[in-house]
CSV table of C-alpha atoms in Angstrom, one decimal:
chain,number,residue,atom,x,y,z
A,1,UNK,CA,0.0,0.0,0.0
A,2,UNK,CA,0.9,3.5,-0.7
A,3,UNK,CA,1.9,5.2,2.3
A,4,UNK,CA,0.4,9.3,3.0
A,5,UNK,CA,3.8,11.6,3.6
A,6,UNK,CA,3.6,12.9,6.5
A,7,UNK,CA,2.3,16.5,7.4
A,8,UNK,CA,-0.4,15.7,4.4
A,9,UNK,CA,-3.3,16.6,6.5
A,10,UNK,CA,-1.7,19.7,8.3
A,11,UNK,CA,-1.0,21.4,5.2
A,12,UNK,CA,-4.5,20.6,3.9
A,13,UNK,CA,-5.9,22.1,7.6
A,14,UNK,CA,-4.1,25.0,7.2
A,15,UNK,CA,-4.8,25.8,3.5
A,16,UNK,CA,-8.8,25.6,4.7
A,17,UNK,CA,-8.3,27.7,7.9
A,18,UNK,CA,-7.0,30.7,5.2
A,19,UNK,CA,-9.6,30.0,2.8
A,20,UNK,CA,-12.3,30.8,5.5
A,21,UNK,CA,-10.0,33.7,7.1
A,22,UNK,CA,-10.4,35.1,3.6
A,23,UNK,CA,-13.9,34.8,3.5
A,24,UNK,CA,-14.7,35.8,6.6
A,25,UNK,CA,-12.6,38.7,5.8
A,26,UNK,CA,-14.6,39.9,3.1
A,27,UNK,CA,-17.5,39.1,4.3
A,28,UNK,CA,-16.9,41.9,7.3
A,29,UNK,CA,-15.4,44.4,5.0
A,30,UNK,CA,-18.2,44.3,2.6
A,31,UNK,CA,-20.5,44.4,5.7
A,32,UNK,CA,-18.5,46.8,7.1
A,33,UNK,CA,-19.2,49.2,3.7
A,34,UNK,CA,-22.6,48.5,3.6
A,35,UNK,CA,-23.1,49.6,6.8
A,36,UNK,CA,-21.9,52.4,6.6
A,37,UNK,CA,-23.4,53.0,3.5
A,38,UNK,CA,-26.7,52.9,4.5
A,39,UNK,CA,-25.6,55.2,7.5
A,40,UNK,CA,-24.9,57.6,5.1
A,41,UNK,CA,-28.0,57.0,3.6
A,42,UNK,CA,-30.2,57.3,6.5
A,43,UNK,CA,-28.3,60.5,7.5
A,44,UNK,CA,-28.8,61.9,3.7
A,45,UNK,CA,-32.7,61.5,3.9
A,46,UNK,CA,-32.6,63.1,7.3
A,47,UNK,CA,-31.1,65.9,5.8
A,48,UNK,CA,-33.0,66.6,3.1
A,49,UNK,CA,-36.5,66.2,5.6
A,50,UNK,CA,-34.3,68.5,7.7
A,51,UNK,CA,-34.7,71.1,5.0
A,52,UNK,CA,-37.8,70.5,3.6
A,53,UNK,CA,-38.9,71.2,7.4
A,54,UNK,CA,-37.2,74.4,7.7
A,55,UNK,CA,-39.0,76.1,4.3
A,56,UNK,CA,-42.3,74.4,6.2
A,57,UNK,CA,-41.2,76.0,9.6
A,58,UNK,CA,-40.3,79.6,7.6
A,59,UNK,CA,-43.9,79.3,6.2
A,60,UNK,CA,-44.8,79.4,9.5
A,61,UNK,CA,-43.1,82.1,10.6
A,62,UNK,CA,-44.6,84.2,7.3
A,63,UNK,CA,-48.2,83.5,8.6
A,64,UNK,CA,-49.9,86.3,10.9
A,65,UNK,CA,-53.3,85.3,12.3
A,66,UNK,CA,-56.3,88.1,11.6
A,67,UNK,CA,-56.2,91.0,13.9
A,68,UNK,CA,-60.0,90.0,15.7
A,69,UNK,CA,-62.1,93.5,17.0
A,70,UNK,CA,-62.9,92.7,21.4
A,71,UNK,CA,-66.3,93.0,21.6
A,72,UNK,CA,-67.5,95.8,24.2
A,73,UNK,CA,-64.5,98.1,23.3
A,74,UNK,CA,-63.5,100.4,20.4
A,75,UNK,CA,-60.5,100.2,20.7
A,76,UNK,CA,-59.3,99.9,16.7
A,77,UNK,CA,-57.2,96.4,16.2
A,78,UNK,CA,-53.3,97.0,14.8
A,79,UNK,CA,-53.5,97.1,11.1
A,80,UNK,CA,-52.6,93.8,9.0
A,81,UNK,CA,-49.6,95.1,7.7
A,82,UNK,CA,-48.5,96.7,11.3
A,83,UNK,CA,-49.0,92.9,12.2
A,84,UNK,CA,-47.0,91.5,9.8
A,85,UNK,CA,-44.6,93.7,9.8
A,86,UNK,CA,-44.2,93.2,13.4
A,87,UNK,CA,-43.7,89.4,12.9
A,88,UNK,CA,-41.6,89.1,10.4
A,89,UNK,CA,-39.4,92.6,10.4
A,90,UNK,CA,-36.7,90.5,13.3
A,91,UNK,CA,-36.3,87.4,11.6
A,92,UNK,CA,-35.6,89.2,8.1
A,93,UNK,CA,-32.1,88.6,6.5
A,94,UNK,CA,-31.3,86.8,9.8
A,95,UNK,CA,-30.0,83.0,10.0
A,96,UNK,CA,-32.2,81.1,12.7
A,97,UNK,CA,-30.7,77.8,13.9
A,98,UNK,CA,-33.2,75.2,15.4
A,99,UNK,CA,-32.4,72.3,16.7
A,100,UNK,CA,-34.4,68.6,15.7
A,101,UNK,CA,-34.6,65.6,18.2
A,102,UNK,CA,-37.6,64.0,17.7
A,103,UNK,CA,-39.8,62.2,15.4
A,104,UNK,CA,-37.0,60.0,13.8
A,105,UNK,CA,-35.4,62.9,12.9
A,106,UNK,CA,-32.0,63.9,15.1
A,107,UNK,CA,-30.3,67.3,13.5
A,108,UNK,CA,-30.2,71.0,13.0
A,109,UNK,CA,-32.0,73.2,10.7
A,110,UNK,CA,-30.7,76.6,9.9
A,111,UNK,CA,-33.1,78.7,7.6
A,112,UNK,CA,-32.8,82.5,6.0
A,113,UNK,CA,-35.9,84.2,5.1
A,114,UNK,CA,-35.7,86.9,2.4
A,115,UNK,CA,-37.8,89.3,0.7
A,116,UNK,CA,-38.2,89.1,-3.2
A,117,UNK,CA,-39.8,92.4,-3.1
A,118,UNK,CA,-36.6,93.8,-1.3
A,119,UNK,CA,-34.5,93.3,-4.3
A,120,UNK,CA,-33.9,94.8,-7.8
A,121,UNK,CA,-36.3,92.6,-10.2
A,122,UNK,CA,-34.0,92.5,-13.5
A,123,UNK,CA,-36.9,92.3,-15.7
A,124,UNK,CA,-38.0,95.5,-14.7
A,125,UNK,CA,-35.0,97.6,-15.0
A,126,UNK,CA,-35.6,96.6,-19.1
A,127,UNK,CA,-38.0,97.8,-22.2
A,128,UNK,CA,-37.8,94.4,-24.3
A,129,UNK,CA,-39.7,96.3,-27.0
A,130,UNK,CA,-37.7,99.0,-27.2
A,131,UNK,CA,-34.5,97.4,-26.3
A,132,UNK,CA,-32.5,99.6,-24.3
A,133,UNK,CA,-33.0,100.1,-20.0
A,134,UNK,CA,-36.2,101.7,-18.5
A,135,UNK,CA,-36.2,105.5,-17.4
A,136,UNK,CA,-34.6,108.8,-18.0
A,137,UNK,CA,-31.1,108.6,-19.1
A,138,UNK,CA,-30.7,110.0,-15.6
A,139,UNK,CA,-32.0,107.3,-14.0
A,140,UNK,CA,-29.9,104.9,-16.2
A,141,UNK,CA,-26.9,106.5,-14.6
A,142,UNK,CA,-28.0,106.3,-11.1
A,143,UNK,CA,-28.6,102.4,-11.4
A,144,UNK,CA,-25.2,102.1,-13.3
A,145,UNK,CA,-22.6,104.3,-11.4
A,146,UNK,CA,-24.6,104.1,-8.3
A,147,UNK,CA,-25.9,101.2,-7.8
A,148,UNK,CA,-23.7,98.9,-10.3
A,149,UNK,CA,-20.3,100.6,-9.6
A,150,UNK,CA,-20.9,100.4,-5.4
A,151,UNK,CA,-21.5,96.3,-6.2
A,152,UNK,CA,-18.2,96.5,-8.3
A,153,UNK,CA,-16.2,98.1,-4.8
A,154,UNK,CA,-17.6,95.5,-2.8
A,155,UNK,CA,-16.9,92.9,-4.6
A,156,UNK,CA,-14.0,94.0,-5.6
A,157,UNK,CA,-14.2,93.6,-9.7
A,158,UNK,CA,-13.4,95.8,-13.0
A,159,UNK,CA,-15.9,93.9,-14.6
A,160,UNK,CA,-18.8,96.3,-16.6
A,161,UNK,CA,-21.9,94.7,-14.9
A,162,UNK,CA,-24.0,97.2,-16.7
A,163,UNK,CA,-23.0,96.2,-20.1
A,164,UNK,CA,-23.0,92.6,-19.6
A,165,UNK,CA,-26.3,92.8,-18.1
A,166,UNK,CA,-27.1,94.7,-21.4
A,167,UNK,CA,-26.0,91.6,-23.3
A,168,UNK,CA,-28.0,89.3,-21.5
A,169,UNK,CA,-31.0,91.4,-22.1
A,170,UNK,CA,-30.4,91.5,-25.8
A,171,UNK,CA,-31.3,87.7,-25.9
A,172,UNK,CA,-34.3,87.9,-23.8
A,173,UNK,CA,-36.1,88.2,-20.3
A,174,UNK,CA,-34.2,86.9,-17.7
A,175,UNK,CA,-36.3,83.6,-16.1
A,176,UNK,CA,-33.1,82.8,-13.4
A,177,UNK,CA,-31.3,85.2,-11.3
A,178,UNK,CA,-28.2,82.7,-12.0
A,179,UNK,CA,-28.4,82.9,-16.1
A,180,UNK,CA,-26.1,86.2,-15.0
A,181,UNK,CA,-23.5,83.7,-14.7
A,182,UNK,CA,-23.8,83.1,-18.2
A,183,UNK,CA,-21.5,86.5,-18.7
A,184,UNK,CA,-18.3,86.7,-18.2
A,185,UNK,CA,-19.0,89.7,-16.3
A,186,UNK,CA,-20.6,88.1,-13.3
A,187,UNK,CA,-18.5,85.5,-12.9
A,188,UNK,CA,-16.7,86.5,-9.6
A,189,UNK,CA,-20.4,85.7,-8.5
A,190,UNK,CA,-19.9,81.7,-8.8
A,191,UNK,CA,-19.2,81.3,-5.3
A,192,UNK,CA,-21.7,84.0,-3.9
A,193,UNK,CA,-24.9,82.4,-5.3
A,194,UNK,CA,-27.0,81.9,-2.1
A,195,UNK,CA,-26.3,83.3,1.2
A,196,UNK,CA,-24.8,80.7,3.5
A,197,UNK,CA,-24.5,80.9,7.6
A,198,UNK,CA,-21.1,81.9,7.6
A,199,UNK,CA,-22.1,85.3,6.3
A,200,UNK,CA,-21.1,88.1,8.8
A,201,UNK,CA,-23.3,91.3,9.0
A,202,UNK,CA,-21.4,93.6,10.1
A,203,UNK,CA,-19.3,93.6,6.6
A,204,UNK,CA,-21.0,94.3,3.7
A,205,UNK,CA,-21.6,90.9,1.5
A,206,UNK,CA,-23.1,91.1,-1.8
A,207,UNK,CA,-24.5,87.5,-3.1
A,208,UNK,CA,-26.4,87.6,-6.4
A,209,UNK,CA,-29.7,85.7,-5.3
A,210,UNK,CA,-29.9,88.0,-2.7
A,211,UNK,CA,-29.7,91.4,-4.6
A,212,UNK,CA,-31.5,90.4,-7.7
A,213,UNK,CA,-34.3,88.7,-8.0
A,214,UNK,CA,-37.0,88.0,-10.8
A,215,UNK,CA,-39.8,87.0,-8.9
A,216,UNK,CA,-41.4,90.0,-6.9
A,217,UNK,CA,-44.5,91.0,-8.6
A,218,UNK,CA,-44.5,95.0,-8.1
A,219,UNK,CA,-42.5,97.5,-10.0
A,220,UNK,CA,-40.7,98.9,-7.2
A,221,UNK,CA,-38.5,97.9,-4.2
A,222,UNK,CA,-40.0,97.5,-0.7
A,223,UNK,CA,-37.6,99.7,1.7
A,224,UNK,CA,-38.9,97.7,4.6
A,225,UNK,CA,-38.2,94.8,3.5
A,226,UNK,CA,-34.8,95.3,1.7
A,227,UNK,CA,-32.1,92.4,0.9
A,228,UNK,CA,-29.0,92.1,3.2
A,229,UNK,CA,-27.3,92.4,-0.1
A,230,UNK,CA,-29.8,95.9,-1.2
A,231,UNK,CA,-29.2,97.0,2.5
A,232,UNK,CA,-25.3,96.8,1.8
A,233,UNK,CA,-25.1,98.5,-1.9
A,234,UNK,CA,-27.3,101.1,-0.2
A,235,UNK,CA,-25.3,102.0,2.7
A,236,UNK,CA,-27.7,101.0,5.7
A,237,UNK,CA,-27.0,100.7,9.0
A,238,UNK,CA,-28.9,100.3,12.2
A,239,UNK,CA,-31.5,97.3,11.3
A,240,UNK,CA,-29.7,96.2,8.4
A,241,UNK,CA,-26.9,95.8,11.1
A,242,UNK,CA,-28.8,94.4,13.9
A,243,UNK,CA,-29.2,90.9,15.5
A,244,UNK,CA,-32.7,88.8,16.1
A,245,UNK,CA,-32.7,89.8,19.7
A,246,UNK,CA,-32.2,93.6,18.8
A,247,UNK,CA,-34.5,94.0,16.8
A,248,UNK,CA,-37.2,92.9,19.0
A,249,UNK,CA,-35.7,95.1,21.1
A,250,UNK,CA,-36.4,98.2,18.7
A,251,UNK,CA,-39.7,96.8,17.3
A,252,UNK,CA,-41.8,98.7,19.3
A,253,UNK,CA,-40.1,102.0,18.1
A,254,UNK,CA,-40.5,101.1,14.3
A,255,UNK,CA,-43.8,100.1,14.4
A,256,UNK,CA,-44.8,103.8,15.2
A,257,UNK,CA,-42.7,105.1,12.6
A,258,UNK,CA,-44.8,103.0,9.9
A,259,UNK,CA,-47.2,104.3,7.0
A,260,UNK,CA,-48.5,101.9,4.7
A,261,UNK,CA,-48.5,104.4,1.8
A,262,UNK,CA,-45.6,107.1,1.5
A,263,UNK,CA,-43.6,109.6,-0.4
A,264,UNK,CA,-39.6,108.8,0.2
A,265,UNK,CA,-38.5,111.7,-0.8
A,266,UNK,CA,-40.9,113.7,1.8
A,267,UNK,CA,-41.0,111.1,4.4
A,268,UNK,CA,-37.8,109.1,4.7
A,269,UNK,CA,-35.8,111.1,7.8
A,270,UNK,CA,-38.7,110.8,9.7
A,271,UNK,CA,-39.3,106.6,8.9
A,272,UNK,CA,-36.7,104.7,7.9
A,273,UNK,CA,-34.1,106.9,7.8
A,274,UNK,CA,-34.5,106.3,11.5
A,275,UNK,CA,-34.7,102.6,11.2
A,276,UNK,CA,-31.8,102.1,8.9
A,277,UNK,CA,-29.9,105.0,10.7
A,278,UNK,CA,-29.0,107.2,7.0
A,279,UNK,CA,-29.9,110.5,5.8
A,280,UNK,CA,-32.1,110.5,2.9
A,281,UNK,CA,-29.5,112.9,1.2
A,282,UNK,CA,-27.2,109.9,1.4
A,283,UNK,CA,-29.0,107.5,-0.9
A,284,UNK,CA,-28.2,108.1,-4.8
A,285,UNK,CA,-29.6,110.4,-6.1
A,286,UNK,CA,-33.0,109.3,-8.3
A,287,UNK,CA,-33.4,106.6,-5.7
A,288,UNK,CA,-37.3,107.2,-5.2
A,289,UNK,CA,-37.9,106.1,-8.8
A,290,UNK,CA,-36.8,102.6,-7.6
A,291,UNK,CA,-38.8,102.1,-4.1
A,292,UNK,CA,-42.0,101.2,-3.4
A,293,UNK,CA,-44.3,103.8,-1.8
A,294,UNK,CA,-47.1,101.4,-0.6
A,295,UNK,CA,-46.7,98.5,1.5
A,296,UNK,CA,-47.6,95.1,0.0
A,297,UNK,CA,-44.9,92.6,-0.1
A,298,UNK,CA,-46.0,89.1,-1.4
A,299,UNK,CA,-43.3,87.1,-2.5
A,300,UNK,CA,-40.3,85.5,-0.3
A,301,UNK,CA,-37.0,83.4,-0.7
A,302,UNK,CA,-36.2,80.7,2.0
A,303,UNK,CA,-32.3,79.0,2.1
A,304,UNK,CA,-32.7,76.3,4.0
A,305,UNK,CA,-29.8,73.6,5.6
A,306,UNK,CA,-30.8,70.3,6.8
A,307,UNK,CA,-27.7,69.4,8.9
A,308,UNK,CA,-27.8,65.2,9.9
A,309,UNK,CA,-24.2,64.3,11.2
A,310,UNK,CA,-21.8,65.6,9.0
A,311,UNK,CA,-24.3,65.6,6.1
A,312,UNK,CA,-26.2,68.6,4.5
A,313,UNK,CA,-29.0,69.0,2.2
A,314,UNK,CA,-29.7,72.6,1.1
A,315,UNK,CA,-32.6,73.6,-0.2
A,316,UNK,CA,-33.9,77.4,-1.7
A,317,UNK,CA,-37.6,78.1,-2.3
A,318,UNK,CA,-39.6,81.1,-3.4
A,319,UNK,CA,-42.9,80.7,-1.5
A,320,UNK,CA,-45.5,83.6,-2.4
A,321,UNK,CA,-49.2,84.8,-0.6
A,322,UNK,CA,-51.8,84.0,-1.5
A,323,UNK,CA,-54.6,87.1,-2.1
A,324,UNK,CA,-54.3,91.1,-0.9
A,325,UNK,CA,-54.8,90.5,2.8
A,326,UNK,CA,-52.2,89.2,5.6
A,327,UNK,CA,-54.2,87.9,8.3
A,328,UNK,CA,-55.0,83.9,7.9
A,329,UNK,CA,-53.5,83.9,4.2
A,330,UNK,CA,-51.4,80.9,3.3
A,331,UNK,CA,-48.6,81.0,1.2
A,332,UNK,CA,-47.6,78.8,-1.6
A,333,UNK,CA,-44.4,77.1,-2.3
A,334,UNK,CA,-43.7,78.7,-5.9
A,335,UNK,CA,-40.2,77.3,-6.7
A,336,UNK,CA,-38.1,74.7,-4.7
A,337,UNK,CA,-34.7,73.3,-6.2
A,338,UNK,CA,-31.6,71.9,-4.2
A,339,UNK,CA,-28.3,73.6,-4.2
């Protein structure tokens, strides 16, 4: 008989025990990825609930509930607009951070409510029939050396803004604030689309969602409800400066000083010019051409982060009110795309 050489079955042992060490190995390191995969996962669609939330939370925070009359007194109720204005006048331009533990959902929201009606509509500064900008050549001139050239300083370009904003005209109505990125011209604005939480107040920060806009549905700007980025081409101090907490503090003060229908030019030093702490002298010249002089904003932007972990979901939506009154109105999501 043929005899087995020795250390036959050790070998064989051994060969099987690194077989199933290498299976067993990638068994755990494809476990291993999965799991952490689907962590990510998990954490992802937290975030993106996260922001959906806060644009919910903001619509909230847009709602004022109808002044009602107290039967037995005479006392007149605070107008809608003192109301809304009231509400929402703190919170404007300001990020709010809110933190989630509940529901399933663990995480922080951080939101930004904006005006639309606070910010220079492009489609109105522009006669598509006649092809050339609206307003006396005067006025032309205010918005270009002005406006334009104080964007240029802060931003700290050579760029002609006017001229390739004239360009993009020639083509047709803008539908997209960011189709300005199209020229080369506005290009240094590829990192300052939408306003992020790391933005600082105190230092004047234009970003080009938040000082143009084609969404607001009147032909002039709303001075109570300017941009950050309006507030800053524009020189304003005091609440384009101020915190959350101090404005609240000032409401009260404000509140007094509002009109629903003005003249600017008339009425400014003794309204806002108090509010935003400038002279009316010091705004460029024409600028009462450009502003509203009756209250009625309608249409808002909300940036909104949805922070799970270390993942975020970002989210900007134009929401806009439904009908002419404030008091129990809802508003509509209009627009909502991830950025």
């Amino acid at each position: 008989m043929r005899q087995q050489k020795p250390g036959y079955i050790l070998v064989l042992t051994v060969t099987l025990v690194s077989l199933l060490v290498v299976m067993v190995t990638q068994i755990f390191n494809r476990g291993s990825a999965y799991l952490a995969y689907t962590t990510t996962i998990e954490k992802r669609e937290q975030a993106k609930m996260l922001a959906i939330s806060g644009v919910r939370l903001a619509l909230s925070q847009l709602y004022v509930k109808k002044p009602e009359q107290k039967q037995g007194k005479d006392e007149k109720p605070p107008s809608e607009e003192a109301l809304f204005l009231k509400q929402v006048l703190p919170i404007l331009n300001r990020w709010q951070t809110i933190s989630v533990h509940q529901g399933g959902l663990d995480g922080d929201m951080k939101i930004y409510i904006a005006c639309e009606d606070g910010k220079l509509n492009l489609n109105n500064l522009y006669d598509f029939e006649k092809q050339d900008f609206k307003g006396t050549k005067q006025e032309q001139e205010m918005f270009r050396k002005k406006i334009l050239d104080k964007v240029k300083s802060i931003v700290h370009t050579d760029a002609d803004l006017f001229i390739g904003l004239e360009k993009l005209f020639k083509k047709n109505r803008i539908n997209d604030v960011t189709q300005l990125l199209e020229r080369p011209e506005y290009i240094i604005f590829a990192n300052k689309v939408f306003v992020k939480p790391d933005m600082n107040i105190t230092n004047p920060e234009i970003v080009l969602t938040d000082l143009f806009t084609t969404w607001s549905q009147e032909d002039g700007i709303e001075p109570w409800m300017f941009s950050q980025s309006m507030a800053d081409v524009l020189g304003l101090q005091g609440a384009a400066r101020a915190t959350i907490e101090s404005k609240k503090e000032s409401l009260q003060t404000w509140i007094k000083l509002f009109k629903p229908t003005v003249q600017w030019q008339q009425e400014w030093n003794t309204s806002l010019g108090k509010v935003y702490g400038v002279d009316y002298k010091t705004l460029p010249q024409g600028i009462e051409g450009m502003l509203a002089t009756k209250f009625g904003p309608k249409v808002f932007s909300v940036v909104s982060y949805g922070i799970a972990g270390e993942i975020i979901q970002k989210v900007f939506a134009i929401v806009v009110r439904s009908g002419n009154s404030y008091g129990d109105i809802p508003y509509r999501i209009k627009k909502l795309y991830w950025i």
